Short mmCIF file of C-alpha atoms and ligand atoms in Angstrom, two decimals:
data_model
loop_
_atom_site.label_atom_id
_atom_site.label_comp_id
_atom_site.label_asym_id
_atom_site.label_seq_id
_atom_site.Cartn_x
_atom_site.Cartn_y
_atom_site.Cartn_z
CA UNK Q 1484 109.87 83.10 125.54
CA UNK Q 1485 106.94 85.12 123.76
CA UNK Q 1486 106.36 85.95 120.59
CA UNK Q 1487 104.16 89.24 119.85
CA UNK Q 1488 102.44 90.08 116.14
CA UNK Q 1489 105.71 90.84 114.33
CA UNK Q 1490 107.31 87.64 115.52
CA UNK Q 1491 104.39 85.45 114.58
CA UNK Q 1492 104.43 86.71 111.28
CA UNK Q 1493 108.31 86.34 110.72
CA UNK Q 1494 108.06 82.69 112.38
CA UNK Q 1495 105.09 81.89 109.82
CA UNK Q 1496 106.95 82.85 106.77
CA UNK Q 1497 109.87 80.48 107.71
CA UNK Q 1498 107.26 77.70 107.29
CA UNK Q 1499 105.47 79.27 104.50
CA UNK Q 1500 108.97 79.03 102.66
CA UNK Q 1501 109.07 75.60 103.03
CA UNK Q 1502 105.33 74.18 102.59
CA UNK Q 1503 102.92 75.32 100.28
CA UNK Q 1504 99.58 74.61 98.48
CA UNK Q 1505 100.99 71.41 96.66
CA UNK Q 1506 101.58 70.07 100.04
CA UNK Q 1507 98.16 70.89 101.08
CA UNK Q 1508 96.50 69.24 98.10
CA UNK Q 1509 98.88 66.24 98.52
CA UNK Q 1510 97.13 66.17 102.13
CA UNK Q 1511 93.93 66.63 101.01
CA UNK Q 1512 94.47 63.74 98.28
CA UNK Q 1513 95.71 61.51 100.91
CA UNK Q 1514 93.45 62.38 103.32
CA UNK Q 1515 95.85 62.32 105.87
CA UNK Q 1516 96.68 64.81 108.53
CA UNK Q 1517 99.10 67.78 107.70
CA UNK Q 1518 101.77 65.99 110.05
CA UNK Q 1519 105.42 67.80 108.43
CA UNK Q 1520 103.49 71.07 108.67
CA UNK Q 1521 102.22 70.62 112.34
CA UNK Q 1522 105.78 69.57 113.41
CA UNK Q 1523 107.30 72.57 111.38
CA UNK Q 1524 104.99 74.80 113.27
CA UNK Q 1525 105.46 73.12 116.61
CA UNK Q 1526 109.15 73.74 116.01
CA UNK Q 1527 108.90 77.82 115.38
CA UNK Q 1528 106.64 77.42 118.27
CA UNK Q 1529 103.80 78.60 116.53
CA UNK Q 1530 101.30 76.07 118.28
CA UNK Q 1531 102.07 77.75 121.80
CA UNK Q 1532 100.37 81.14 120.79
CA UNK Q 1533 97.38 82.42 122.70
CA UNK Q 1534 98.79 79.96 125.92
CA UNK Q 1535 100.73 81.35 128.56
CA UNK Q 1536 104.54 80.81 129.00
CA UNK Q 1537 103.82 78.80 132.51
CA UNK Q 1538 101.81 76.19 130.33
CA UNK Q 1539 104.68 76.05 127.30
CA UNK Q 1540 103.06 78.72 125.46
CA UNK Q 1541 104.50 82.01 124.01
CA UNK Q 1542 101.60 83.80 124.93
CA UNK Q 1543 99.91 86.29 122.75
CA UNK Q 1544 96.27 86.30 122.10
CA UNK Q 1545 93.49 86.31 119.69
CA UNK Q 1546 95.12 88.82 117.24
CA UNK Q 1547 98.06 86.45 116.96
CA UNK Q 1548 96.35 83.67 115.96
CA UNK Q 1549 94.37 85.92 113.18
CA UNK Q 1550 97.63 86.64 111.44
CA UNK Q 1551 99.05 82.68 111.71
CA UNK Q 1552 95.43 81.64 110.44
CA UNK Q 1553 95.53 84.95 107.52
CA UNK Q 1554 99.49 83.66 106.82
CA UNK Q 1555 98.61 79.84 106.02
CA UNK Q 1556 95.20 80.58 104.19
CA UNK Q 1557 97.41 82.74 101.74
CA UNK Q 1558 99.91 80.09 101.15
CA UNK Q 1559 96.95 77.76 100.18
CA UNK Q 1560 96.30 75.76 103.48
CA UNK Q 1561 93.60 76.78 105.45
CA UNK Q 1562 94.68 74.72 108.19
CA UNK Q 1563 90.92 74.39 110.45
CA UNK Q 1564 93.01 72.01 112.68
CA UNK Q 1565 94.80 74.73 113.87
CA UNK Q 1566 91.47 76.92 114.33
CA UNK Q 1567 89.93 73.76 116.67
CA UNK Q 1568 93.05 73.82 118.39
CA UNK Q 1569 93.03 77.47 119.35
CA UNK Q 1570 89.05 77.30 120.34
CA UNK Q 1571 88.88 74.19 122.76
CA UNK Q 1572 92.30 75.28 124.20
CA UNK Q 1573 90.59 78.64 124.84
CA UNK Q 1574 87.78 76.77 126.48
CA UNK Q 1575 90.30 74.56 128.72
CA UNK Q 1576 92.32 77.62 129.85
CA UNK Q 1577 89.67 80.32 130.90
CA UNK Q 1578 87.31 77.45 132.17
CA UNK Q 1579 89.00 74.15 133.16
CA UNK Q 1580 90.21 73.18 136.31
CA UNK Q 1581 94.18 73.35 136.90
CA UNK Q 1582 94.54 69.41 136.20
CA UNK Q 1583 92.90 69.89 132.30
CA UNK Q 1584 94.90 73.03 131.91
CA UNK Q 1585 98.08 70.85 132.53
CA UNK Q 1586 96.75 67.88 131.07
CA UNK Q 1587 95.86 69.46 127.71
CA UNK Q 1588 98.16 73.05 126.83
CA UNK Q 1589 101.26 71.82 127.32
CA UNK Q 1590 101.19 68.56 125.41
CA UNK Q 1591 99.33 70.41 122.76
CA UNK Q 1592 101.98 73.24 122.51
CA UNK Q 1593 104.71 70.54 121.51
CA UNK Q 1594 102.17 69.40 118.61
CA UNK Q 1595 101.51 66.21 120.46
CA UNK Q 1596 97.60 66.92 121.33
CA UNK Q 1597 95.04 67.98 118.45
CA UNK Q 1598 91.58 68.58 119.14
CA UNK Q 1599 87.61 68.51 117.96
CA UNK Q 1600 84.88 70.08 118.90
CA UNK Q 1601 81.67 68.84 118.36
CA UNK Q 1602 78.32 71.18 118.86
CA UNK Q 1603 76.10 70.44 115.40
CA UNK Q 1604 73.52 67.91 115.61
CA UNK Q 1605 71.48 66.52 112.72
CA UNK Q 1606 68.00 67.82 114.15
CA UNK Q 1607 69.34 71.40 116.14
CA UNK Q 1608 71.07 72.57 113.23
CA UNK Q 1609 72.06 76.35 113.75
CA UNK Q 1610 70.12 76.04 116.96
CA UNK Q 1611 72.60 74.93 119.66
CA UNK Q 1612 69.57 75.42 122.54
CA UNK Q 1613 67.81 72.76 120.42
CA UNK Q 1614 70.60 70.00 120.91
CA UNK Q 1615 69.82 66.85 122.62
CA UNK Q 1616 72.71 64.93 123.44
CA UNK Q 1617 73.36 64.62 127.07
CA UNK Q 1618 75.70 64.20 129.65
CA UNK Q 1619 74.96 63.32 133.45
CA UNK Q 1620 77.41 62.57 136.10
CA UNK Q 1621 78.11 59.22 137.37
CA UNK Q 1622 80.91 58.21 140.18
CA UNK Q 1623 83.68 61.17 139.60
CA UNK Q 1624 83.16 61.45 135.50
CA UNK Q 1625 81.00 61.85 133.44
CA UNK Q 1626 78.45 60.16 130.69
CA UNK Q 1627 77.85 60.98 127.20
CA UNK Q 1628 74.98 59.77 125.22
CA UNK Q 1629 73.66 61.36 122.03
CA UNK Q 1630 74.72 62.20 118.31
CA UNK Q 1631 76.40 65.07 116.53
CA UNK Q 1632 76.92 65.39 112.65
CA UNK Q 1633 79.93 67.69 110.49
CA UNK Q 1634 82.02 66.92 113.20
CA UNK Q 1635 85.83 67.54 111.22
CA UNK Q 1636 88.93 65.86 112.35
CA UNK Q 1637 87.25 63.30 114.19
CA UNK Q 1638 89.22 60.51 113.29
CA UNK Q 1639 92.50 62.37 113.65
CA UNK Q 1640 92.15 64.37 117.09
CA UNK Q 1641 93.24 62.89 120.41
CA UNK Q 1642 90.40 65.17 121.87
CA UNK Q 1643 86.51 65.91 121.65
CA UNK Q 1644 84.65 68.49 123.89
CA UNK Q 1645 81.38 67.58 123.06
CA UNK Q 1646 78.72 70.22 123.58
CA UNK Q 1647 75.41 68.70 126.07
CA UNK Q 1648 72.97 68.91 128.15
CA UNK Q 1649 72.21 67.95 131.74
CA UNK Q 1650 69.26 65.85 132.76
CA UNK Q 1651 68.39 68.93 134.86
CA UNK Q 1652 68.38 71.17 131.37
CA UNK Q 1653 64.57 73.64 131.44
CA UNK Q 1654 66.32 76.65 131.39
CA UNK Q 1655 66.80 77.53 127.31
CA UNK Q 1656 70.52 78.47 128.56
CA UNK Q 1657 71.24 76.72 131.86
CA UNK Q 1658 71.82 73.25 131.86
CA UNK Q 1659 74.43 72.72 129.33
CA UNK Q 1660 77.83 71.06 129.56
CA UNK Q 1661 80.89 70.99 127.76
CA UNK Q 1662 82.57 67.30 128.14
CA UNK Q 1663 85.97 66.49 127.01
CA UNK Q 1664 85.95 62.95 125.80
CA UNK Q 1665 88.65 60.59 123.98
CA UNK Q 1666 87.40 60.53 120.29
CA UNK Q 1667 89.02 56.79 120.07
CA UNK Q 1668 86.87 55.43 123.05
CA UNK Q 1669 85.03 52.16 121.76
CA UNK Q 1670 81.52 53.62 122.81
CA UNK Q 1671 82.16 56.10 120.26
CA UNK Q 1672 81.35 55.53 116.98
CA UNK Q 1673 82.13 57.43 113.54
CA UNK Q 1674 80.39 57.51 110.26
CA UNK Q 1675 82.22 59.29 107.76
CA UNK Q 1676 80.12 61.72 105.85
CA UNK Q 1677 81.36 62.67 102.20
CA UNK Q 1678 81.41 66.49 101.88
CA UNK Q 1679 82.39 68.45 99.07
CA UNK Q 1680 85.15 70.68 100.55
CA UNK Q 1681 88.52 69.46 99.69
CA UNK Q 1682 90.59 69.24 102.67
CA UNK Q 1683 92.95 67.17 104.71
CA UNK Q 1684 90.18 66.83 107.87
CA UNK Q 1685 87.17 64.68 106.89
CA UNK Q 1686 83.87 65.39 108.86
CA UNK Q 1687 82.20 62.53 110.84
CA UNK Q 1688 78.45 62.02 112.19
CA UNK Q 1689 79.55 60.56 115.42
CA UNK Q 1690 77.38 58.55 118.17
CA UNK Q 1691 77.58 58.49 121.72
CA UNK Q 1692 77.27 55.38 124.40
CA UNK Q 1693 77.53 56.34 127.42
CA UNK Q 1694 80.80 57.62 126.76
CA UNK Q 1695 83.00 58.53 129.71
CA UNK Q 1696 84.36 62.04 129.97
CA UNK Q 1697 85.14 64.92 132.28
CA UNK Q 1698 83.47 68.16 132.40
CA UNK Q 1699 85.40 71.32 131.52
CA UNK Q 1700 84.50 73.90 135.05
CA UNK Q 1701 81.10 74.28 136.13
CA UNK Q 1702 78.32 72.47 133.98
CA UNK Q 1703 75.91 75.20 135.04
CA UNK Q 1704 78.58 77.81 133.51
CA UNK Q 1705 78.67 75.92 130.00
CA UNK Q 1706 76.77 78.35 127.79
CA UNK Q 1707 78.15 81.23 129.02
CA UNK Q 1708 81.64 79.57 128.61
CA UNK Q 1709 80.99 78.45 124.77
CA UNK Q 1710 79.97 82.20 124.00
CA UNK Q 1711 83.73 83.30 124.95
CA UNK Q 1712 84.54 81.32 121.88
CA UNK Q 1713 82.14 81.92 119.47
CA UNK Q 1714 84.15 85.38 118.63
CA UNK Q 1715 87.29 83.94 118.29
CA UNK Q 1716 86.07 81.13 116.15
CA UNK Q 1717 84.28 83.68 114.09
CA UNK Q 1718 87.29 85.90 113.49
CA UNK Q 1719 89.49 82.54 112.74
CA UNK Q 1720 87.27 81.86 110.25
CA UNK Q 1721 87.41 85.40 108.63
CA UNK Q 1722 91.31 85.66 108.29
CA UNK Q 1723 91.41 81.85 106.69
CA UNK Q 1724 88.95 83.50 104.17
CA UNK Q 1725 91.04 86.78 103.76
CA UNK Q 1726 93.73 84.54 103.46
CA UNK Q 1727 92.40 81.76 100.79
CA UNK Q 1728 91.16 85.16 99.10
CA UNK Q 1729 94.62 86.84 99.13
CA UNK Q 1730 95.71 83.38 97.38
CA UNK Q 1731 93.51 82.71 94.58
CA UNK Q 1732 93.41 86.54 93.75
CA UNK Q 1733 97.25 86.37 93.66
CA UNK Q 1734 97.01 83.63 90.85
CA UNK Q 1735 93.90 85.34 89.36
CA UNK Q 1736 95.73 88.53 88.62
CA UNK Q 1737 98.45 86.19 87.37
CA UNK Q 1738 97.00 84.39 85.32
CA UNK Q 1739 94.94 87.37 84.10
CA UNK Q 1740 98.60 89.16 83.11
CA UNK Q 1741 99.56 86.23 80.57
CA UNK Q 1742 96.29 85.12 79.28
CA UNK Q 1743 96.13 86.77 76.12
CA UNK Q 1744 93.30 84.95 73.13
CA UNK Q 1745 92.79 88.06 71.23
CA UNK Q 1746 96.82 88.88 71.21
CA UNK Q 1747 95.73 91.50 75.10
CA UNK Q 1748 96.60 90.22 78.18
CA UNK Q 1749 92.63 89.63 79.51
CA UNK Q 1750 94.07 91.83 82.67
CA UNK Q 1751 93.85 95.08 80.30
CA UNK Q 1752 89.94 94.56 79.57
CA UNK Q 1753 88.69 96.47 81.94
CA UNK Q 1754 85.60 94.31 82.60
CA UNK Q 1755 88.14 91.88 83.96
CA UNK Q 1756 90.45 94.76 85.65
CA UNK Q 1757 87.86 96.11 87.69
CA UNK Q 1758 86.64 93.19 88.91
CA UNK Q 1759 89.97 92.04 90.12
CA UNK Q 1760 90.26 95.62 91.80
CA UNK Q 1761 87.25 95.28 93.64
CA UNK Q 1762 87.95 92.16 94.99
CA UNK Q 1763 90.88 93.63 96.12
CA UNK Q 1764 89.24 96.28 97.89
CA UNK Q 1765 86.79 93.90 99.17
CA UNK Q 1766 89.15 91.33 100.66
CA UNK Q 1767 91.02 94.63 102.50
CA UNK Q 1768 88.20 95.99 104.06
CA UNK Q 1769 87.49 92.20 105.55
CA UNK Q 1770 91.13 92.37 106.65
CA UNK Q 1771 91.11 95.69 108.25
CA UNK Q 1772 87.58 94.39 109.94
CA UNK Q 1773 88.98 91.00 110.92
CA UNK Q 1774 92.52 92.55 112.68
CA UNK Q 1775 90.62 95.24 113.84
CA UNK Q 1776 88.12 93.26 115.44
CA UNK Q 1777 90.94 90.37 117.23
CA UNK Q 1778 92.61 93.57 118.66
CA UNK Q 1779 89.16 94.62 120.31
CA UNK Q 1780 88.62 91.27 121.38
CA UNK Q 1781 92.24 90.71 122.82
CA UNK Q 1782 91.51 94.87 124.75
CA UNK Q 1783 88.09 93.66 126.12
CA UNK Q 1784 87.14 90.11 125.45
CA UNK Q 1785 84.12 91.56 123.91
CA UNK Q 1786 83.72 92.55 120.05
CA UNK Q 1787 80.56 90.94 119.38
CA UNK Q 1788 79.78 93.46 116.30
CA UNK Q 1789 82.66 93.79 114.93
CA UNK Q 1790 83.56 89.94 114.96
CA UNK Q 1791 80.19 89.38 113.60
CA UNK Q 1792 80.68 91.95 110.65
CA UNK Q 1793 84.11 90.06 110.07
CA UNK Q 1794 82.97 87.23 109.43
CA UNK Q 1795 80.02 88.61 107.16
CA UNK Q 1796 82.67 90.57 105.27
CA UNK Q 1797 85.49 88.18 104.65
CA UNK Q 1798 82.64 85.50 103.84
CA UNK Q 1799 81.81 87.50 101.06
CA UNK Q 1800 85.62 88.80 99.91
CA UNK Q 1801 86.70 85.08 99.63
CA UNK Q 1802 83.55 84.15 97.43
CA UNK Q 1803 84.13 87.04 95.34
CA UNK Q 1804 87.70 86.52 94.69
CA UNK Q 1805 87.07 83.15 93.85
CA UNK Q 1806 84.17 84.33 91.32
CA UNK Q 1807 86.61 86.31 89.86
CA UNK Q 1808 89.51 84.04 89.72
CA UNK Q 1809 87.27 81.41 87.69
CA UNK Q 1810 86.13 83.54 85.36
CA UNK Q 1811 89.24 84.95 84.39
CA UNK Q 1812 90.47 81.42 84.31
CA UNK Q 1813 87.89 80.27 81.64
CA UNK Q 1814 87.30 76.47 81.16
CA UNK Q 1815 90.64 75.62 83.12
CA UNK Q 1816 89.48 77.19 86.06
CA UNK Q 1817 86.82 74.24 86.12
CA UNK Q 1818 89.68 71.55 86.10
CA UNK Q 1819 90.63 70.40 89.69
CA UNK Q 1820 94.12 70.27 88.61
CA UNK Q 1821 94.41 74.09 87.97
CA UNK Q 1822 93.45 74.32 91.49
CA UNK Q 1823 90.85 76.86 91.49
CA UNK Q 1824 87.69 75.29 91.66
CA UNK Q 1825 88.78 73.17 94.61
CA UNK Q 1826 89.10 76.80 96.14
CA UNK Q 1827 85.34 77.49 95.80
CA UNK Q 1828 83.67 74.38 97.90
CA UNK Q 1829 85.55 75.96 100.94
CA UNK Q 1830 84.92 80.07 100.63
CA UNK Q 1831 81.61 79.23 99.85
CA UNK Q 1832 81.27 77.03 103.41
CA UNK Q 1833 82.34 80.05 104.93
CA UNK Q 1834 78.71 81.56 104.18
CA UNK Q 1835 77.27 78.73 106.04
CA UNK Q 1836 79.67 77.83 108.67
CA UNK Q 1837 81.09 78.11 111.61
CA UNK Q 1838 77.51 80.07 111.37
CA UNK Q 1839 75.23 81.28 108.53
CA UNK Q 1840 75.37 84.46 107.72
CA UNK Q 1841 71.68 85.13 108.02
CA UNK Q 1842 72.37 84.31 111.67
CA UNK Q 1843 75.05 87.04 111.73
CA UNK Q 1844 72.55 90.26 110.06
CA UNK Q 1845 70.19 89.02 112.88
CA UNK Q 1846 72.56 89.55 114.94
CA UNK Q 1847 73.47 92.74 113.89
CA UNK Q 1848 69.71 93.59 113.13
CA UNK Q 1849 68.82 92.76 117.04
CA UNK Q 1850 71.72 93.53 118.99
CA UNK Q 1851 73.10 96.92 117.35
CA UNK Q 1852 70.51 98.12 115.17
CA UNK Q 1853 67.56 97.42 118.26
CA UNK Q 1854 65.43 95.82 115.92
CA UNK Q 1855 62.81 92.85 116.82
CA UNK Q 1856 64.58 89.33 117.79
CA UNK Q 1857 63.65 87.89 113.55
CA UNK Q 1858 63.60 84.36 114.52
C1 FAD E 465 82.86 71.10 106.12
C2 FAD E 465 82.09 71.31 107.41
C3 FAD E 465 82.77 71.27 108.61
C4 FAD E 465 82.07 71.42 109.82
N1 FAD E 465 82.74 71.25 111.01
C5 FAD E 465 82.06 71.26 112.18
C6 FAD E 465 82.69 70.94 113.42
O1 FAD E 465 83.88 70.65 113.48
N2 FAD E 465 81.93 70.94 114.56
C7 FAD E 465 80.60 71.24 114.55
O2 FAD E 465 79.96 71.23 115.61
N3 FAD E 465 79.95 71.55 113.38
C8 FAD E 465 80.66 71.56 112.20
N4 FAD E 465 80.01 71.85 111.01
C9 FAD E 465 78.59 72.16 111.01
C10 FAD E 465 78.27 73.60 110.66
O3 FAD E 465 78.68 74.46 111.69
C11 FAD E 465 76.76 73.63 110.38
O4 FAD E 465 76.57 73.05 109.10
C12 FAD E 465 76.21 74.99 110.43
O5 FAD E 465 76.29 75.49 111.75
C13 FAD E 465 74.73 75.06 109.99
O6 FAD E 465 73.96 74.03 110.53
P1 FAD E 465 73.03 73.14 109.53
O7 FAD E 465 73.93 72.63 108.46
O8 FAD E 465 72.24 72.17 110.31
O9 FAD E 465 72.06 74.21 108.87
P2 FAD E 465 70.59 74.63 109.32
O10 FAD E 465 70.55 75.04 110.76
O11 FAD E 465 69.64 73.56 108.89
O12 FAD E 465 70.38 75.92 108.42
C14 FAD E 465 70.25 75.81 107.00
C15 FAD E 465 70.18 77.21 106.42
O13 FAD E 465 69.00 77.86 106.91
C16 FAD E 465 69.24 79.23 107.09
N5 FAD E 465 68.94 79.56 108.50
C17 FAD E 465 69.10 78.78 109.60
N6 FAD E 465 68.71 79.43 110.71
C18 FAD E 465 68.30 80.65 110.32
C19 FAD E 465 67.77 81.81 110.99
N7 FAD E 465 67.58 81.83 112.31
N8 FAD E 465 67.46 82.91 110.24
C20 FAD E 465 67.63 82.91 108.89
N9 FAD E 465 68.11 81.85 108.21
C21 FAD E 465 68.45 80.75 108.90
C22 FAD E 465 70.72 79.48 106.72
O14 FAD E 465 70.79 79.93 105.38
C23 FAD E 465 71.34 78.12 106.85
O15 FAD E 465 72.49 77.97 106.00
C24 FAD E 465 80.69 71.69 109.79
C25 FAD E 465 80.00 71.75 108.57
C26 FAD E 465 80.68 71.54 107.38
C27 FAD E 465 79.91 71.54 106.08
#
């Protein structure tokens, strides 16, 4: 069976009826993983798009998982599991060898297979040619030995592809390798780190000793393989922000329609009006951008610009709808039971990660404008 856009979206809203925000934050209080919701999406089969129907999937592609990721951010759970899943599976079917591909998609398409991905390391930063963690071969696997920091879900995924280099690394982009490792292996060890964003995943620094793993295709490929991602992960990132901007706008303009100190509804002052407009506008330009953009990726397996001003654009739609939604909710929009200011730690993230977004106007500054390489 396959499901195409319309079908995704119909399938989402069955599980949108039946788990919402207050679920998430129950999560997120817990800490534990979103298991009912993971099972309810494995059941509308919902974790088998962008993998082929000989693998379990129901096929689809990048544009697919936009509108699942768009659907749950506006029902209040911007689920980032489901954004690692998509990337490393991405990774395992256009690079791995037949064995991972069977090994990994259709285990995870039946929910029973979550993943990590760990590139960040304390030192590199934003500069993945700057990382330092290595892997060399040894007997028919592999060896991992280094540290990474952020890493989310950790604790919680049966799989890590750990981003390295190989002993014969001198070439800035030859000589990585991207190593899928067992994130409960003993030689592994986890420090959790205590960030600000409220969320079910926590992020780990992790450390690597000599830990066994196998390499996903050819190690010499590796860069050139993690770049087919990068777009993807940018333009998951964009609809969970157009979605998590849809929601608190939604309860802004609510809000903003009772709300009434001086005997007006605060939604008739125009000074709050427009505001709420114009986030409006904003967040549907970044939506237009963002489906426009997994479309052109899913047609050519390109759209480097227009992922890049996605990502830019929803960034900044989900910050400003947030803005918005706390002023209009006065002091209770600073109590973390109203539920908005627990919004902010995570569209302001999106500024700074999956990648800056001074990173992405260089980008754009070199690579369509022609301008000089800034950095
Ligand atoms: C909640 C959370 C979850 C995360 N999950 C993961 C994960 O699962 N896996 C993973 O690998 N990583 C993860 N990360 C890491 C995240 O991707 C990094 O924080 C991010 O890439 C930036 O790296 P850094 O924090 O070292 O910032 P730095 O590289 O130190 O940069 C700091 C700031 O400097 C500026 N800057 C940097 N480079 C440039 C430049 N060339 N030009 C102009 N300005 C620049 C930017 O403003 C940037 O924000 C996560 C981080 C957080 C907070």
């Amino acid at each position: 069976m396959t499901l195409d856009l319309a079908g995704v979206e119909e399938a989402l809203r069955g599980v949108t009826a039946r788990f919402d925000r207050r679920y998430w934050l129950d999560c997120t209080t817990k800490q534990e993983f979103p298991r009912e919701l993971w099972e309810a999406l494995t059941k509308a089969d919902l974790l088998g798009v962008g993998v082929p129907e000989r693998y379990g999937g129901v096929g689809g592609g990048i544009a697919e998982a936009v509108a699942l990721m768009e659907g749950l951010g506006r029902a209040g759970m911007p689920c980032y599991s489901y954004v690692l899943l998509n990337i490393c599976r991405e990774l395992i079917l256009r690079h791995g060898s037949e064995e991972q591909r069977e090994e990994h998609l259709p285990s995870s398409v039946r929910g029973e297979r979550t993943f990590a991905f760990a590139i960040t390391e304390p030192d590199a930063g934003t500069n993945t040619f700057a990382i330092t963690t290595t892997a060399r071969p040894h007997g028919d696997h592999w060896l991992v030995r280094g540290q990474k920091t952020f890493i989310s879900a950790a604790d919680t995924a049966d799989v890590m592809i750990v981003t390295c280099r190989t002993p014969e690394s001198n070439d800035r982009r030859e000589g990585f390798a991207l190593v899928l490792v067992d994130p409960s292996d003993p030689r592994i060890e986890k420090q959790p780190l205590n960030i600000a964003v409220p969320s079910p995943e926590r992020q780990f620094s992790i450390f690597f000793d000599d830990v066994r793993g196998t390499v996903i295709g050819d190690a010499r490929e590796a860069f050139r393989y993690l770049w087919t991602v990068l777009n993807p992960e940018r333009l998951l990132s964009a609809a969970t922000q157009v979605g998590i901007g849809d929601h608190v706008l939604a309860r802004a303009v609510d809000y903003a329609k009772h709300r009434a100190p001086f005997g007006t509804a605060i939604g008739q002052y125009q000074a709050i009006q427009h505001r709420l407009a114009h986030a409006y506008a904003t967040l549907e330009s970044a939506r237009l951008m963002t489906r426009t953009a997994a479309q052109t990726f899913d047609r050519t397996g390109g759209a480097g610009a227009e992922s890049n001003v996605a990502k830019l654009l929803a960034s900044e739609a989900s910050v400003e709808a947030c803005e918005i939604a706390l002023q209009v909710h006065g002091g209770s929009g600073f109590d973390a039971d109203t539920d908005i200011i627990t919004l902010w730690p995570l569209a302001r993230l999106s500024k700074v990660a999956p990648v800056n977004n001074e990173m992405i106007l260089s980008y754009l500054g070199e690579h369509i404008l022609g301008l000089p390489k800034s950095y």
